[in-house]
PDB file of C-alpha atoms in Angstrom:
ATOM      1  CA  MET A  13    -160.139  82.437-104.931  1.00  0.00           C
ATOM      2  CA  GLN A  14    -162.777  85.062-103.971  1.00  0.00           C
ATOM      3  CA  ASN A  15    -161.657  87.849-101.741  1.00  0.00           C
ATOM      4  CA  TYR A  16    -163.178  88.024 -98.332  1.00  0.00           C
ATOM      5  CA  ASP A  17    -165.711  90.934 -98.111  1.00  0.00           C
ATOM      6  CA  PRO A  18    -166.715  91.526 -94.497  1.00  0.00           C
ATOM      7  CA  LYS A  19    -170.053  93.165 -95.821  1.00  0.00           C
ATOM      8  CA  ILE A  20    -170.916  90.074 -97.478  1.00  0.00           C
ATOM      9  CA  HIS A  21    -169.696  87.572 -94.849  1.00  0.00           C
ATOM     10  CA  LYS A  22    -171.073  89.720 -91.913  1.00  0.00           C
ATOM     11  CA  ARG A  23    -173.426  86.841 -91.032  1.00  0.00           C
ATOM     12  CA  CYS A  24    -172.862  83.196 -91.941  1.00  0.00           C
ATOM     13  CA  SER A  25    -175.856  81.115 -92.808  1.00  0.00           C
ATOM     14  CA  ILE A  26    -176.182  77.639 -91.508  1.00  0.00           C
ATOM     15  CA  ARG A  27    -179.021  76.849 -94.076  1.00  0.00           C
ATOM     16  CA  LEU A  28    -178.426  74.418 -96.943  1.00  0.00           C
ATOM     17  CA  TRP A  29    -177.796  76.253-100.063  1.00  0.00           C
ATOM     18  CA  GLY A  30    -180.381  75.530-102.655  1.00  0.00           C
ATOM     19  CA  HIS A  31    -182.742  73.731-100.426  1.00  0.00           C
ATOM     20  CA  ASP A  32    -186.393  75.088-100.277  1.00  0.00           C
ATOM     21  CA  TYR A  33    -187.325  74.903 -96.627  1.00  0.00           C
ATOM     22  CA  SER A  34    -190.956  74.975 -97.483  1.00  0.00           C
ATOM     23  CA  GLU A  35    -190.466  71.668 -99.269  1.00  0.00           C
ATOM     24  CA  GLU A  36    -192.330  68.611 -98.110  1.00  0.00           C
ATOM     25  CA  GLY A  37    -190.178  66.567 -95.713  1.00  0.00           C
ATOM     26  CA  ALA A  38    -188.808  66.023 -92.331  1.00  0.00           C
ATOM     27  CA  TYR A  39    -186.427  68.359 -90.449  1.00  0.00           C
ATOM     28  CA  PHE A  40    -184.228  67.791 -87.389  1.00  0.00           C
ATOM     29  CA  VAL A  41    -184.232  71.062 -85.493  1.00  0.00           C
ATOM     30  CA  THR A  42    -182.270  72.309 -82.564  1.00  0.00           C
ATOM     31  CA  ILE A  43    -182.946  75.878 -80.954  1.00  0.00           C
ATOM     32  CA  CYS A  44    -180.602  77.067 -78.127  1.00  0.00           C
ATOM     33  CA  ALA A  45    -181.244  79.580 -75.461  1.00  0.00           C
ATOM     34  CA  LYS A  46    -179.597  82.878 -75.591  1.00  0.00           C
ATOM     35  CA  ASN A  47    -175.886  82.339 -74.324  1.00  0.00           C
ATOM     36  CA  LYS A  48    -177.019  78.713 -73.654  1.00  0.00           C
ATOM     37  CA  LYS A  49    -178.265  79.756 -70.269  1.00  0.00           C
ATOM     38  CA  TYR A  50    -180.191  77.190 -68.281  1.00  0.00           C
ATOM     39  CA  ILE A  51    -183.475  78.588 -68.310  1.00  0.00           C
ATOM     40  CA  PHE A  52    -186.072  75.832 -68.994  1.00  0.00           C
ATOM     41  CA  GLY A  53    -185.599  73.655 -66.065  1.00  0.00           C
ATOM     42  CA  LYS A  54    -182.992  71.085 -64.734  1.00  0.00           C
ATOM     43  CA  ILE A  55    -182.255  67.415 -65.194  1.00  0.00           C
ATOM     44  CA  VAL A  56    -182.732  65.211 -62.120  1.00  0.00           C
ATOM     45  CA  ASP A  57    -181.869  61.467 -62.256  1.00  0.00           C
ATOM     46  CA  CYS A  58    -181.757  61.639 -66.162  1.00  0.00           C
ATOM     47  CA  GLU A  59    -185.258  63.183 -66.322  1.00  0.00           C
ATOM     48  CA  MET A  60    -185.990  66.763 -67.366  1.00  0.00           C
ATOM     49  CA  ILE A  61    -188.006  68.732 -65.000  1.00  0.00           C
ATOM     50  CA  LEU A  62    -189.508  71.708 -66.686  1.00  0.00           C
ATOM     51  CA  ASN A  63    -189.993  75.058 -64.752  1.00  0.00           C
ATOM     52  CA  LYS A  64    -192.535  77.623 -65.850  1.00  0.00           C
ATOM     53  CA  TYR A  65    -190.531  78.751 -68.845  1.00  0.00           C
ATOM     54  CA  GLY A  66    -189.999  75.253 -70.051  1.00  0.00           C
ATOM     55  CA  GLN A  67    -193.576  74.675 -69.723  1.00  0.00           C
ATOM     56  CA  VAL A  68    -194.407  77.693 -72.047  1.00  0.00           C
ATOM     57  CA  VAL A  69    -191.922  76.099 -74.651  1.00  0.00           C
ATOM     58  CA  TYR A  70    -193.708  72.712 -74.379  1.00  0.00           C
ATOM     59  CA  ASP A  71    -197.030  74.083 -74.748  1.00  0.00           C
ATOM     60  CA  GLU A  72    -196.182  76.430 -77.568  1.00  0.00           C
ATOM     61  CA  TRP A  73    -194.351  73.631 -79.483  1.00  0.00           C
ATOM     62  CA  PHE A  74    -197.381  71.491 -79.597  1.00  0.00           C
ATOM     63  CA  ARG A  75    -199.879  74.374 -80.061  1.00  0.00           C
ATOM     64  CA  SER A  76    -198.001  74.870 -83.484  1.00  0.00           C
ATOM     65  CA  VAL A  77    -199.865  72.104 -85.180  1.00  0.00           C
ATOM     66  CA  THR A  78    -203.296  73.811 -84.447  1.00  0.00           C
ATOM     67  CA  ILE A  79    -202.232  77.164 -86.069  1.00  0.00           C
ATOM     68  CA  ARG A  80    -199.816  75.772 -88.690  1.00  0.00           C
ATOM     69  CA  HIS A  81    -201.690  73.211 -90.578  1.00  0.00           C
ATOM     70  CA  LYS A  82    -198.879  72.203 -92.845  1.00  0.00           C
ATOM     71  CA  ILE A  83    -196.829  71.325 -89.867  1.00  0.00           C
ATOM     72  CA  GLU A  84    -196.564  68.015 -87.829  1.00  0.00           C
ATOM     73  CA  MET A  85    -194.427  67.415 -84.801  1.00  0.00           C
ATOM     74  CA  ASP A  86    -192.558  64.064 -84.348  1.00  0.00           C
ATOM     75  CA  GLU A  87    -190.136  63.345 -81.441  1.00  0.00           C
ATOM     76  CA  PHE A  88    -189.384  66.266 -79.199  1.00  0.00           C
ATOM     77  CA  VAL A  89    -187.427  67.106 -76.135  1.00  0.00           C
ATOM     78  CA  ILE A  90    -186.774  70.216 -73.998  1.00  0.00           C
ATOM     79  CA  MET A  91    -183.344  70.408 -72.228  1.00  0.00           C
ATOM     80  CA  PRO A  92    -182.150  72.995 -69.684  1.00  0.00           C
ATOM     81  CA  ASN A  93    -180.772  75.315 -72.381  1.00  0.00           C
ATOM     82  CA  HIS A  94    -182.169  73.969 -75.755  1.00  0.00           C
ATOM     83  CA  ILE A  95    -184.628  72.039 -77.624  1.00  0.00           C
ATOM     84  CA  HIS A  96    -184.616  69.262 -80.067  1.00  0.00           C
ATOM     85  CA  GLY A  97    -187.477  68.336 -82.240  1.00  0.00           C
ATOM     86  CA  ILE A  98    -188.410  66.565 -85.652  1.00  0.00           C
ATOM     87  CA  VAL A  99    -190.762  68.919 -87.731  1.00  0.00           C
ATOM     88  CA  ILE A 100    -192.620  67.425 -90.819  1.00  0.00           C
ATOM     89  CA  ILE A 101    -193.865  69.788 -93.452  1.00  0.00           C
ATOM     90  CA  HIS A 102    -196.659  68.928 -95.730  1.00  0.00           C
ATOM     91  CA  ASN A 103    -197.066  71.185 -98.683  1.00  0.00           C
ATOM     92  CA  ASP A 104    -199.844  71.326-101.058  1.00  0.00           C
ATOM     93  CA  ASN A 105    -197.453  72.788-103.653  1.00  0.00           C
ATOM     94  CA  PHE A 106    -195.728  69.490-103.724  1.00  0.00           C
ATOM     95  CA  GLN A 107    -196.661  68.083-107.162  1.00  0.00           C
ATOM     96  CA  SER A 108    -197.869  64.456-107.570  1.00  0.00           C
ATOM     97  CA  ASN A 109    -194.880  63.677-109.895  1.00  0.00           C
ATOM     98  CA  GLY A 110    -192.578  64.365-107.078  1.00  0.00           C
ATOM     99  CA  ASN A 111    -191.510  67.867-108.216  1.00  0.00           C
ATOM    100  CA  CYS A 112    -191.843  70.834-105.930  1.00  0.00           C
ATOM    101  CA  ASP A 113    -192.320  74.394-107.283  1.00  0.00           C
ATOM    102  CA  LYS A 114    -189.132  75.702-105.788  1.00  0.00           C
ATOM    103  CA  ASN A 115    -188.581  79.360-105.761  1.00  0.00           C
ATOM    104  CA  VAL A 116    -184.700  79.286-106.336  1.00  0.00           C
ATOM    105  CA  GLY A 117    -182.564  81.946-107.873  1.00  0.00           C
ATOM    106  CA  ALA A 118    -180.554  81.729-111.138  1.00  0.00           C
ATOM    107  CA  HIS A 119    -177.538  80.892-109.032  1.00  0.00           C
ATOM    108  CA  GLY A 120    -179.329  77.869-107.313  1.00  0.00           C
ATOM    109  CA  ARG A 121    -179.573  79.797-103.931  1.00  0.00           C
ATOM    110  CA  ALA A 122    -182.630  79.946-101.803  1.00  0.00           C
ATOM    111  CA  PRO A 123    -184.385  83.121-101.528  1.00  0.00           C
ATOM    112  CA  LEU A 124    -183.229  85.240 -98.325  1.00  0.00           C
ATOM    113  CA  HIS A 125    -186.799  85.976 -97.199  1.00  0.00           C
ATOM    114  CA  ARG A 126    -188.908  83.478 -95.130  1.00  0.00           C
ATOM    115  CA  LYS A 127    -191.516  81.845 -97.234  1.00  0.00           C
ATOM    116  CA  PRO A 128    -194.852  81.144 -95.539  1.00  0.00           C
ATOM    117  CA  LYS A 129    -195.390  77.525 -94.227  1.00  0.00           C
ATOM    118  CA  SER A 130    -191.637  77.076 -94.451  1.00  0.00           C
ATOM    119  CA  LEU A 131    -189.358  75.775 -91.690  1.00  0.00           C
ATOM    120  CA  GLY A 132    -187.935  79.182 -91.071  1.00  0.00           C
ATOM    121  CA  SER A 133    -191.304  80.746 -90.753  1.00  0.00           C
ATOM    122  CA  PHE A 134    -192.317  78.176 -88.139  1.00  0.00           C
ATOM    123  CA  VAL A 135    -189.241  78.686 -86.050  1.00  0.00           C
ATOM    124  CA  ALA A 136    -189.504  82.495 -86.139  1.00  0.00           C
ATOM    125  CA  GLY A 137    -193.110  82.293 -84.997  1.00  0.00           C
ATOM    126  CA  PHE A 138    -192.495  79.851 -82.387  1.00  0.00           C
ATOM    127  CA  LYS A 139    -189.431  81.774 -81.038  1.00  0.00           C
ATOM    128  CA  SER A 140    -191.460  84.977 -81.075  1.00  0.00           C
ATOM    129  CA  ALA A 141    -194.508  83.444 -79.302  1.00  0.00           C
ATOM    130  CA  THR A 142    -192.323  81.820 -76.577  1.00  0.00           C
ATOM    131  CA  THR A 143    -190.077  84.912 -76.149  1.00  0.00           C
ATOM    132  CA  LYS A 144    -193.185  87.160 -75.496  1.00  0.00           C
ATOM    133  CA  GLN A 145    -194.742  84.539 -72.922  1.00  0.00           C
ATOM    134  CA  ILE A 146    -191.580  84.065 -71.056  1.00  0.00           C
ATOM    135  CA  ASN A 147    -190.835  87.749 -70.814  1.00  0.00           C
ATOM    136  CA  ILE A 148    -194.212  88.376 -69.422  1.00  0.00           C
ATOM    137  CA  LEU A 149    -193.628  85.726 -66.728  1.00  0.00           C
ATOM    138  CA  ARG A 150    -190.196  87.088 -65.815  1.00  0.00           C
ATOM    139  CA  LYS A 151    -191.101  90.807 -66.280  1.00  0.00           C
ATOM    140  CA  THR A 152    -188.230  91.412 -68.809  1.00  0.00           C
ATOM    141  CA  PRO A 153    -189.930  93.039 -71.797  1.00  0.00           C
ATOM    142  CA  GLY A 154    -187.810  92.797 -75.005  1.00  0.00           C
ATOM    143  CA  ALA A 155    -185.190  90.633 -73.517  1.00  0.00           C
ATOM    144  CA  PRO A 156    -183.918  87.869 -75.927  1.00  0.00           C
ATOM    145  CA  VAL A 157    -184.716  84.236 -74.842  1.00  0.00           C
ATOM    146  CA  TRP A 158    -183.243  82.412 -77.888  1.00  0.00           C
ATOM    147  CA  GLN A 159    -180.048  82.566 -79.889  1.00  0.00           C
ATOM    148  CA  ARG A 160    -180.520  84.474 -83.160  1.00  0.00           C
ATOM    149  CA  ASN A 161    -180.197  81.423 -85.320  1.00  0.00           C
ATOM    150  CA  TYR A 162    -180.984  77.806 -85.083  1.00  0.00           C
ATOM    151  CA  TYR A 163    -179.586  74.430 -86.333  1.00  0.00           C
ATOM    152  CA  GLU A 164    -181.339  72.174 -88.812  1.00  0.00           C
ATOM    153  CA  ARG A 165    -180.784  68.909 -90.839  1.00  0.00           C
ATOM    154  CA  VAL A 166    -182.742  67.580 -93.602  1.00  0.00           C
ATOM    155  CA  ILE A 167    -183.751  63.839 -92.590  1.00  0.00           C
ATOM    156  CA  ARG A 168    -182.988  62.061 -95.889  1.00  0.00           C
ATOM    157  CA  ASN A 169    -183.733  58.447 -95.198  1.00  0.00           C
ATOM    158  CA  ASP A 170    -184.908  56.042 -92.619  1.00  0.00           C
ATOM    159  CA  ASP A 171    -181.418  55.367 -91.123  1.00  0.00           C
ATOM    160  CA  GLU A 172    -181.045  59.047 -90.391  1.00  0.00           C
ATOM    161  CA  LEU A 173    -184.541  59.234 -88.859  1.00  0.00           C
ATOM    162  CA  ALA A 174    -183.757  56.239 -86.610  1.00  0.00           C
ATOM    163  CA  HIS A 175    -180.435  57.868 -85.343  1.00  0.00           C
ATOM    164  CA  ILE A 176    -182.084  61.137 -84.716  1.00  0.00           C
ATOM    165  CA  THR A 177    -185.090  59.751 -83.027  1.00  0.00           C
ATOM    166  CA  GLU A 178    -182.744  57.808 -80.797  1.00  0.00           C
ATOM    167  CA  TYR A 179    -180.803  60.930 -79.920  1.00  0.00           C
ATOM    168  CA  ILE A 180    -183.688  62.775 -78.970  1.00  0.00           C
ATOM    169  CA  MET A 181    -185.487  60.181 -76.916  1.00  0.00           C
ATOM    170  CA  ASN A 182    -182.299  59.624 -74.788  1.00  0.00           C
ATOM    171  CA  ASN A 183    -181.030  63.235 -74.751  1.00  0.00           C
ATOM    172  CA  THR A 184    -181.790  63.578 -71.073  1.00  0.00           C
ATOM    173  CA  ILE A 185    -179.773  60.262 -70.309  1.00  0.00           C
ATOM    174  CA  TRP A 186    -176.922  61.573 -72.392  1.00  0.00           C
ATOM    175  CA  TRP A 187    -176.875  65.050 -70.960  1.00  0.00           C
ATOM    176  CA  HIS A 188    -173.364  64.572 -69.555  1.00  0.00           C
ATOM    177  CA  LEU A 189    -172.263  64.114 -73.135  1.00  0.00           C
ATOM    178  CA  ASP A 190    -174.242  66.857 -74.715  1.00  0.00           C
ATOM    179  CA  ARG A 191    -172.244  69.474 -76.673  1.00  0.00           C
ATOM    180  CA  GLU A 192    -174.699  72.120 -75.488  1.00  0.00           C
ATOM    181  CA  ASN A 193    -173.710  71.074 -71.739  1.00  0.00           C
ATOM    182  CA  PRO A 194    -170.794  73.346 -70.638  1.00  0.00           C
ATOM    183  CA  ASP A 195    -169.818  70.600 -68.068  1.00  0.00           C
ATOM    184  CA  ARG A 196    -170.066  67.662 -70.285  1.00  0.00           C
ATOM    185  CA  THR A 197    -167.518  64.825 -69.570  1.00  0.00           C
ATOM    186  CA  GLY A 198    -167.211  63.146 -73.094  1.00  0.00           C
ATOM    187  CA  GLU A 199    -168.554  62.887 -76.595  1.00  0.00           C
ATOM    188  CA  ASN A 200    -171.660  61.125 -77.759  1.00  0.00           C
ATOM    189  CA  ASP A 201    -170.953  58.828 -80.794  1.00  0.00           C
ATOM    190  CA  ILE A 202    -174.509  59.173 -82.065  1.00  0.00           C
ATOM    191  CA  TYR A 203    -174.130  62.805 -82.258  1.00  0.00           C
ATOM    192  CA  LYS A 204    -171.381  62.416 -84.687  1.00  0.00           C
ATOM    193  CA  LYS A 205    -173.582  60.058 -86.857  1.00  0.00           C
ATOM    194  CA  ILE A 206    -176.104  62.897 -87.130  1.00  0.00           C
ATOM    195  CA  TRP A 207    -174.011  66.077 -87.453  1.00  0.00           C
ATOM    196  CA  GLY A 208    -170.332  64.828 -87.892  1.00  0.00           C
ATOM    197  CA  ASP A 209    -168.136  67.816 -86.715  1.00  0.00           C
ATOM    198  CA  LYS A 210    -170.266  70.510 -88.406  1.00  0.00           C
ATOM    199  CA  LYS A 211    -171.992  71.793 -85.370  1.00  0.00           C
TER     200      LYS A 211
END
């Protein structure tokens, strides 16, 4: 057994080892507000009512497709303290025979830097743009808006896509069961189909 080294394990990555996140495919993404604060609006009668900060997030999410031409947005929802979305990456490096030119190290691990046109690059740009705009509105320069990391799942087949799409579309209805809701009253079964107990 390998000994624990706090210098090596200082930050735990939630990325999938060996997966190239610039690879063509569909990804389910969840990004949470810093300390899961209710910053983007509120849910009234199972409907999300965006405030001005939530509107910034909404506008920037869909503006991404105009500035990142390899990105396509599918189902998306803003919640009081997080967002869910399906992001589709189209990559010109994806070969016609189905092989992708992956930049993976000798040990099968993905590189630590963000590749351009990758999922990580998109999320970083989105978080940076929304943080800047929200901090201008609330006059809090330099204050964090989002948690440092984000959750993602590679969507591998049509069944997973169907479960994830249903989950996003009904997220406001299921807010009372949402794991990001500190006052939740139960557990959402479809959540387990997507994440299991990993998140």
